[in-house]
Amino acid sequence: MAMPDRWVRAGLTARRITADDLSFVHSMHTDSATMAPIGGVRDLDESIDYLRIAVEHWADHGVGMYLLFDGDRLAGRAGIKRDGDDIELAYTLVPTHWGRGLATAVASHLVQSAVVHQVPAERVVAYTRLDNAASRRVMDKVGLRLDAHVERNGHPCVKYSRSLHRP
């Protein structure tokens, strides 16, 4: 079953990312503060590729990334992506929305929604850079536990996981 196209949580409105969202995606990708915790800024071609992959992911899997809005202002992006047999929880907020519990509320909603909408997976996983303490706290709060140290995009990272259908 597919995830919904829109939802609201903690005052943020989430809507499924579409091919028309390049301006929003690229504005996030060129903001050094937003992108520092996830590997640094991206150029226009990388933003175009990211958007193409995100739109295809929705079409192929019925799950994917959402843009998050606080009123009409972009607040970030978050979603569920396929990661082999698992699903990956992903989230990034712009700095004006850090430290307010929003990432935890959004991440918790996404995991619960994956269960409710019967997304086929046994585990939910999430990755963050080793030094991203805030993201690691979010993962802890939504019940994920440290699983492994890995490298992603040339950076030392950690992988957290938990059963999607835990008792």
PDB file of N, CA and C in Angstrom, residues 3 7-14 64-68 75-81 87-93 97 100-117 119 123-128 134-145 160 162-164 166:
ATOM      1  N   MET A   3       2.128   5.167   0.582  1.00  0.00           N
ATOM      2  CA  MET A   3       2.056   6.212   1.611  1.00  0.00           C
ATOM      3  C   MET A   3       1.213   7.374   1.066  1.00  0.00           C
ATOM      4  N   TRP A   7       0.420  15.102   4.525  1.00  0.00           N
ATOM      5  CA  TRP A   7       0.089  14.922   5.936  1.00  0.00           C
ATOM      6  C   TRP A   7       0.594  16.126   6.712  1.00  0.00           C
ATOM      7  N   VAL A   8       0.111  16.254   7.936  1.00  0.00           N
ATOM      8  CA  VAL A   8       0.505  17.362   8.802  1.00  0.00           C
ATOM      9  C   VAL A   8       0.963  16.779  10.132  1.00  0.00           C
ATOM     10  N   ARG A   9       2.068  17.303  10.648  1.00  0.00           N
ATOM     11  CA  ARG A   9       2.585  16.854  11.945  1.00  0.00           C
ATOM     12  C   ARG A   9       3.380  17.995  12.562  1.00  0.00           C
ATOM     13  N   ALA A  10       3.124  18.243  13.824  1.00  0.00           N
ATOM     14  CA  ALA A  10       3.862  19.247  14.605  1.00  0.00           C
ATOM     15  C   ALA A  10       3.890  20.614  13.910  1.00  0.00           C
ATOM     16  N   GLY A  11       2.786  20.972  13.272  1.00  0.00           N
ATOM     17  CA  GLY A  11       2.702  22.269  12.616  1.00  0.00           C
ATOM     18  C   GLY A  11       3.337  22.338  11.238  1.00  0.00           C
ATOM     19  N   LEU A  12       3.937  21.249  10.794  1.00  0.00           N
ATOM     20  CA  LEU A  12       4.539  21.200   9.455  1.00  0.00           C
ATOM     21  C   LEU A  12       3.609  20.458   8.505  1.00  0.00           C
ATOM     22  N   THR A  13       3.496  20.961   7.302  1.00  0.00           N
ATOM     23  CA  THR A  13       2.737  20.283   6.258  1.00  0.00           C
ATOM     24  C   THR A  13       3.719  19.590   5.333  1.00  0.00           C
ATOM     25  N   ALA A  14       3.505  18.305   5.138  1.00  0.00           N
ATOM     26  CA  ALA A  14       4.360  17.518   4.245  1.00  0.00           C
ATOM     27  C   ALA A  14       3.587  17.222   2.973  1.00  0.00           C
ATOM     28  N   GLY A  64       8.485   7.505  -0.524  1.00  0.00           N
ATOM     29  CA  GLY A  64       9.541   8.399  -0.956  1.00  0.00           C
ATOM     30  C   GLY A  64       9.653   9.615  -0.080  1.00  0.00           C
ATOM     31  N   MET A  65      10.227  10.651  -0.655  1.00  0.00           N
ATOM     32  CA  MET A  65      10.527  11.873   0.075  1.00  0.00           C
ATOM     33  C   MET A  65       9.382  12.872  -0.029  1.00  0.00           C
ATOM     34  N   TYR A  66       9.243  13.639   1.052  1.00  0.00           N
ATOM     35  CA  TYR A  66       8.286  14.733   1.148  1.00  0.00           C
ATOM     36  C   TYR A  66       9.056  16.033   1.357  1.00  0.00           C
ATOM     37  N   LEU A  67       8.490  17.123   0.875  1.00  0.00           N
ATOM     38  CA  LEU A  67       8.962  18.443   1.271  1.00  0.00           C
ATOM     39  C   LEU A  67       8.138  18.863   2.474  1.00  0.00           C
ATOM     40  N   LEU A  68       8.770  19.519   3.437  1.00  0.00           N
ATOM     41  CA  LEU A  68       8.113  19.967   4.658  1.00  0.00           C
ATOM     42  C   LEU A  68       7.992  21.485   4.628  1.00  0.00           C
ATOM     43  N   ALA A  75      10.654  24.094   5.212  1.00  0.00           N
ATOM     44  CA  ALA A  75      11.233  23.742   6.510  1.00  0.00           C
ATOM     45  C   ALA A  75      12.183  22.559   6.414  1.00  0.00           C
ATOM     46  N   GLY A  76      12.130  21.812   5.313  1.00  0.00           N
ATOM     47  CA  GLY A  76      13.013  20.672   5.157  1.00  0.00           C
ATOM     48  C   GLY A  76      12.430  19.618   4.240  1.00  0.00           C
ATOM     49  N   ARG A  77      12.978  18.427   4.382  1.00  0.00           N
ATOM     50  CA  ARG A  77      12.486  17.272   3.628  1.00  0.00           C
ATOM     51  C   ARG A  77      12.616  16.055   4.531  1.00  0.00           C
ATOM     52  N   ALA A  78      11.766  15.071   4.269  1.00  0.00           N
ATOM     53  CA  ALA A  78      11.803  13.834   5.055  1.00  0.00           C
ATOM     54  C   ALA A  78      11.051  12.767   4.285  1.00  0.00           C
ATOM     55  N   GLY A  79      11.335  11.514   4.592  1.00  0.00           N
ATOM     56  CA  GLY A  79      10.603  10.454   3.924  1.00  0.00           C
ATOM     57  C   GLY A  79      11.110   9.076   4.255  1.00  0.00           C
ATOM     58  N   ILE A  80      10.531   8.130   3.539  1.00  0.00           N
ATOM     59  CA  ILE A  80      10.865   6.709   3.644  1.00  0.00           C
ATOM     60  C   ILE A  80      11.329   6.264   2.264  1.00  0.00           C
ATOM     61  N   LYS A  81      12.494   5.613   2.211  1.00  0.00           N
ATOM     62  CA  LYS A  81      13.026   5.112   0.945  1.00  0.00           C
ATOM     63  C   LYS A  81      13.332   3.624   1.082  1.00  0.00           C
ATOM     64  N   ILE A  87      13.435  -0.429   4.882  1.00  0.00           N
ATOM     65  CA  ILE A  87      13.106   0.934   4.499  1.00  0.00           C
ATOM     66  C   ILE A  87      14.032   1.864   5.265  1.00  0.00           C
ATOM     67  N   GLU A  88      14.436   2.935   4.602  1.00  0.00           N
ATOM     68  CA  GLU A  88      15.315   3.919   5.222  1.00  0.00           C
ATOM     69  C   GLU A  88      14.524   5.159   5.589  1.00  0.00           C
ATOM     70  N   LEU A  89      14.654   5.566   6.825  1.00  0.00           N
ATOM     71  CA  LEU A  89      14.089   6.812   7.315  1.00  0.00           C
ATOM     72  C   LEU A  89      15.097   7.920   7.024  1.00  0.00           C
ATOM     73  N   ALA A  90      14.646   8.996   6.374  1.00  0.00           N
ATOM     74  CA  ALA A  90      15.545  10.098   6.034  1.00  0.00           C
ATOM     75  C   ALA A  90      14.864  11.415   6.390  1.00  0.00           C
ATOM     76  N   TYR A  91      15.637  12.361   6.908  1.00  0.00           N
ATOM     77  CA  TYR A  91      15.080  13.669   7.264  1.00  0.00           C
ATOM     78  C   TYR A  91      16.196  14.708   7.297  1.00  0.00           C
ATOM     79  N   THR A  92      15.850  15.914   6.873  1.00  0.00           N
ATOM     80  CA  THR A  92      16.746  17.063   6.929  1.00  0.00           C
ATOM     81  C   THR A  92      15.880  18.301   7.112  1.00  0.00           C
ATOM     82  N   LEU A  93      16.165  19.066   8.142  1.00  0.00           N
ATOM     83  CA  LEU A  93      15.454  20.324   8.362  1.00  0.00           C
ATOM     84  C   LEU A  93      16.399  21.496   8.131  1.00  0.00           C
ATOM     85  N   HIS A  97      14.589  25.509  11.873  1.00  0.00           N
ATOM     86  CA  HIS A  97      13.658  24.539  12.455  1.00  0.00           C
ATOM     87  C   HIS A  97      14.368  23.477  13.303  1.00  0.00           C
ATOM     88  N   ARG A 100      13.690  22.061  17.921  1.00  0.00           N
ATOM     89  CA  ARG A 100      12.305  22.268  18.357  1.00  0.00           C
ATOM     90  C   ARG A 100      11.512  20.965  18.439  1.00  0.00           C
ATOM     91  N   GLY A 101      12.193  19.830  18.281  1.00  0.00           N
ATOM     92  CA  GLY A 101      11.498  18.542  18.339  1.00  0.00           C
ATOM     93  C   GLY A 101      10.790  18.153  17.057  1.00  0.00           C
ATOM     94  N   LEU A 102      10.948  18.933  16.013  1.00  0.00           N
ATOM     95  CA  LEU A 102      10.241  18.676  14.759  1.00  0.00           C
ATOM     96  C   LEU A 102      10.761  17.431  14.047  1.00  0.00           C
ATOM     97  N   ALA A 103      12.067  17.235  14.022  1.00  0.00           N
ATOM     98  CA  ALA A 103      12.626  16.052  13.361  1.00  0.00           C
ATOM     99  C   ALA A 103      12.115  14.783  14.041  1.00  0.00           C
ATOM    100  N   THR A 104      12.046  14.792  15.368  1.00  0.00           N
ATOM    101  CA  THR A 104      11.542  13.623  16.088  1.00  0.00           C
ATOM    102  C   THR A 104      10.078  13.382  15.757  1.00  0.00           C
ATOM    103  N   ALA A 105       9.265  14.435  15.747  1.00  0.00           N
ATOM    104  CA  ALA A 105       7.842  14.282  15.435  1.00  0.00           C
ATOM    105  C   ALA A 105       7.638  13.751  14.021  1.00  0.00           C
ATOM    106  N   VAL A 106       8.388  14.294  13.076  1.00  0.00           N
ATOM    107  CA  VAL A 106       8.269  13.864  11.680  1.00  0.00           C
ATOM    108  C   VAL A 106       8.762  12.424  11.522  1.00  0.00           C
ATOM    109  N   ALA A 107       9.904  12.107  12.104  1.00  0.00           N
ATOM    110  CA  ALA A 107      10.458  10.745  11.987  1.00  0.00           C
ATOM    111  C   ALA A 107       9.510   9.719  12.611  1.00  0.00           C
ATOM    112  N   SER A 108       8.977  10.032  13.777  1.00  0.00           N
ATOM    113  CA  SER A 108       8.042   9.128  14.439  1.00  0.00           C
ATOM    114  C   SER A 108       6.804   8.909  13.578  1.00  0.00           C
ATOM    115  N   HIS A 109       6.282   9.990  13.014  1.00  0.00           N
ATOM    116  CA  HIS A 109       5.107   9.876  12.141  1.00  0.00           C
ATOM    117  C   HIS A 109       5.396   9.003  10.924  1.00  0.00           C
ATOM    118  N   LEU A 110       6.549   9.174  10.323  1.00  0.00           N
ATOM    119  CA  LEU A 110       6.888   8.389   9.138  1.00  0.00           C
ATOM    120  C   LEU A 110       6.977   6.899   9.454  1.00  0.00           C
ATOM    121  N   VAL A 111       7.594   6.552  10.569  1.00  0.00           N
ATOM    122  CA  VAL A 111       7.692   5.134  10.945  1.00  0.00           C
ATOM    123  C   VAL A 111       6.296   4.575  11.214  1.00  0.00           C
ATOM    124  N   GLN A 112       5.481   5.301  11.968  1.00  0.00           N
ATOM    125  CA  GLN A 112       4.113   4.842  12.247  1.00  0.00           C
ATOM    126  C   GLN A 112       3.306   4.715  10.964  1.00  0.00           C
ATOM    127  N   SER A 113       3.470   5.662  10.064  1.00  0.00           N
ATOM    128  CA  SER A 113       2.745   5.643   8.800  1.00  0.00           C
ATOM    129  C   SER A 113       3.152   4.447   7.942  1.00  0.00           C
ATOM    130  N   ALA A 114       4.424   4.091   7.974  1.00  0.00           N
ATOM    131  CA  ALA A 114       4.884   2.911   7.221  1.00  0.00           C
ATOM    132  C   ALA A 114       4.199   1.653   7.736  1.00  0.00           C
ATOM    133  N   VAL A 115       3.983   1.577   9.035  1.00  0.00           N
ATOM    134  CA  VAL A 115       3.277   0.424   9.613  1.00  0.00           C
ATOM    135  C   VAL A 115       1.806   0.448   9.192  1.00  0.00           C
ATOM    136  N   VAL A 116       1.140   1.583   9.383  1.00  0.00           N
ATOM    137  CA  VAL A 116      -0.283   1.714   9.071  1.00  0.00           C
ATOM    138  C   VAL A 116      -0.557   1.423   7.598  1.00  0.00           C
ATOM    139  N   HIS A 117       0.310   1.915   6.729  1.00  0.00           N
ATOM    140  CA  HIS A 117       0.105   1.742   5.284  1.00  0.00           C
ATOM    141  C   HIS A 117       0.752   0.465   4.753  1.00  0.00           C
ATOM    142  N   VAL A 119       3.745  -0.814   4.500  1.00  0.00           N
ATOM    143  CA  VAL A 119       4.912  -0.792   3.629  1.00  0.00           C
ATOM    144  C   VAL A 119       5.676  -2.093   3.870  1.00  0.00           C
ATOM    145  N   ARG A 123      12.470  -4.192   8.615  1.00  0.00           N
ATOM    146  CA  ARG A 123      13.240  -3.272   9.447  1.00  0.00           C
ATOM    147  C   ARG A 123      13.210  -1.868   8.874  1.00  0.00           C
ATOM    148  N   VAL A 124      13.332  -0.914   9.754  1.00  0.00           N
ATOM    149  CA  VAL A 124      13.546   0.473   9.354  1.00  0.00           C
ATOM    150  C   VAL A 124      14.972   0.819   9.771  1.00  0.00           C
ATOM    151  N   VAL A 125      15.698   1.460   8.870  1.00  0.00           N
ATOM    152  CA  VAL A 125      17.088   1.850   9.127  1.00  0.00           C
ATOM    153  C   VAL A 125      17.221   3.347   8.904  1.00  0.00           C
ATOM    154  N   ALA A 126      18.255   3.919   9.485  1.00  0.00           N
ATOM    155  CA  ALA A 126      18.568   5.326   9.265  1.00  0.00           C
ATOM    156  C   ALA A 126      20.076   5.485   9.376  1.00  0.00           C
ATOM    157  N   TYR A 127      20.606   6.420   8.627  1.00  0.00           N
ATOM    158  CA  TYR A 127      22.042   6.681   8.606  1.00  0.00           C
ATOM    159  C   TYR A 127      22.283   8.147   8.947  1.00  0.00           C
ATOM    160  N   THR A 128      23.386   8.408   9.613  1.00  0.00           N
ATOM    161  CA  THR A 128      23.822   9.775   9.827  1.00  0.00           C
ATOM    162  C   THR A 128      25.331   9.794   9.976  1.00  0.00           C
ATOM    163  N   ALA A 134      22.696  15.369  17.044  1.00  0.00           N
ATOM    164  CA  ALA A 134      21.267  15.689  17.037  1.00  0.00           C
ATOM    165  C   ALA A 134      20.470  14.623  16.278  1.00  0.00           C
ATOM    166  N   SER A 135      20.964  14.217  15.127  1.00  0.00           N
ATOM    167  CA  SER A 135      20.270  13.193  14.348  1.00  0.00           C
ATOM    168  C   SER A 135      20.288  11.848  15.073  1.00  0.00           C
ATOM    169  N   ARG A 136      21.368  11.539  15.734  1.00  0.00           N
ATOM    170  CA  ARG A 136      21.453  10.293  16.499  1.00  0.00           C
ATOM    171  C   ARG A 136      20.427  10.295  17.631  1.00  0.00           C
ATOM    172  N   ARG A 137      20.197  11.458  18.268  1.00  0.00           N
ATOM    173  CA  ARG A 137      19.175  11.541  19.322  1.00  0.00           C
ATOM    174  C   ARG A 137      17.788  11.301  18.749  1.00  0.00           C
ATOM    175  N   VAL A 138      17.514  11.842  17.561  1.00  0.00           N
ATOM    176  CA  VAL A 138      16.224  11.601  16.905  1.00  0.00           C
ATOM    177  C   VAL A 138      16.040  10.108  16.682  1.00  0.00           C
ATOM    178  N   MET A 139      17.061   9.444  16.170  1.00  0.00           N
ATOM    179  CA  MET A 139      16.975   8.001  15.914  1.00  0.00           C
ATOM    180  C   MET A 139      16.703   7.236  17.205  1.00  0.00           C
ATOM    181  N   ASP A 140      17.385   7.605  18.275  1.00  0.00           N
ATOM    182  CA  ASP A 140      17.134   6.975  19.575  1.00  0.00           C
ATOM    183  C   ASP A 140      15.685   7.177  20.011  1.00  0.00           C
ATOM    184  N   LYS A 141      15.184   8.400  19.868  1.00  0.00           N
ATOM    185  CA  LYS A 141      13.831   8.723  20.335  1.00  0.00           C
ATOM    186  C   LYS A 141      12.743   7.974  19.585  1.00  0.00           C
ATOM    187  N   VAL A 142      13.000   7.605  18.326  1.00  0.00           N
ATOM    188  CA  VAL A 142      11.988   6.853  17.575  1.00  0.00           C
ATOM    189  C   VAL A 142      12.234   5.346  17.640  1.00  0.00           C
ATOM    190  N   GLY A 143      13.111   4.939  18.553  1.00  0.00           N
ATOM    191  CA  GLY A 143      13.279   3.518  18.833  1.00  0.00           C
ATOM    192  C   GLY A 143      14.324   2.796  18.016  1.00  0.00           C
ATOM    193  N   LEU A 144      15.095   3.506  17.213  1.00  0.00           N
ATOM    194  CA  LEU A 144      16.171   2.855  16.473  1.00  0.00           C
ATOM    195  C   LEU A 144      17.391   2.737  17.382  1.00  0.00           C
ATOM    196  N   ARG A 145      18.188   1.713  17.155  1.00  0.00           N
ATOM    197  CA  ARG A 145      19.387   1.493  17.957  1.00  0.00           C
ATOM    198  C   ARG A 145      20.597   1.343  17.052  1.00  0.00           C
ATOM    199  N   TYR A 160      21.565   3.051  12.188  1.00  0.00           N
ATOM    200  CA  TYR A 160      20.660   2.667  13.263  1.00  0.00           C
ATOM    201  C   TYR A 160      19.544   1.835  12.646  1.00  0.00           C
ATOM    202  N   ARG A 162      15.782  -0.835  13.618  1.00  0.00           N
ATOM    203  CA  ARG A 162      14.852  -1.511  14.511  1.00  0.00           C
ATOM    204  C   ARG A 162      13.855  -2.270  13.658  1.00  0.00           C
ATOM    205  N   SER A 163      13.150  -3.210  14.287  1.00  0.00           N
ATOM    206  CA  SER A 163      12.087  -3.914  13.597  1.00  0.00           C
ATOM    207  C   SER A 163      10.983  -2.907  13.279  1.00  0.00           C
ATOM    208  N   LEU A 164      10.437  -2.982  12.076  1.00  0.00           N
ATOM    209  CA  LEU A 164       9.330  -2.091  11.732  1.00  0.00           C
ATOM    210  C   LEU A 164       8.095  -2.468  12.532  1.00  0.00           C
ATOM    211  N   ARG A 166       7.710  -3.920  15.612  1.00  0.00           N
ATOM    212  CA  ARG A 166       8.147  -4.371  16.919  1.00  0.00           C
ATOM    213  C   ARG A 166       6.931  -4.570  17.836  1.00  0.00           C
TER     214      ARG A 166
END
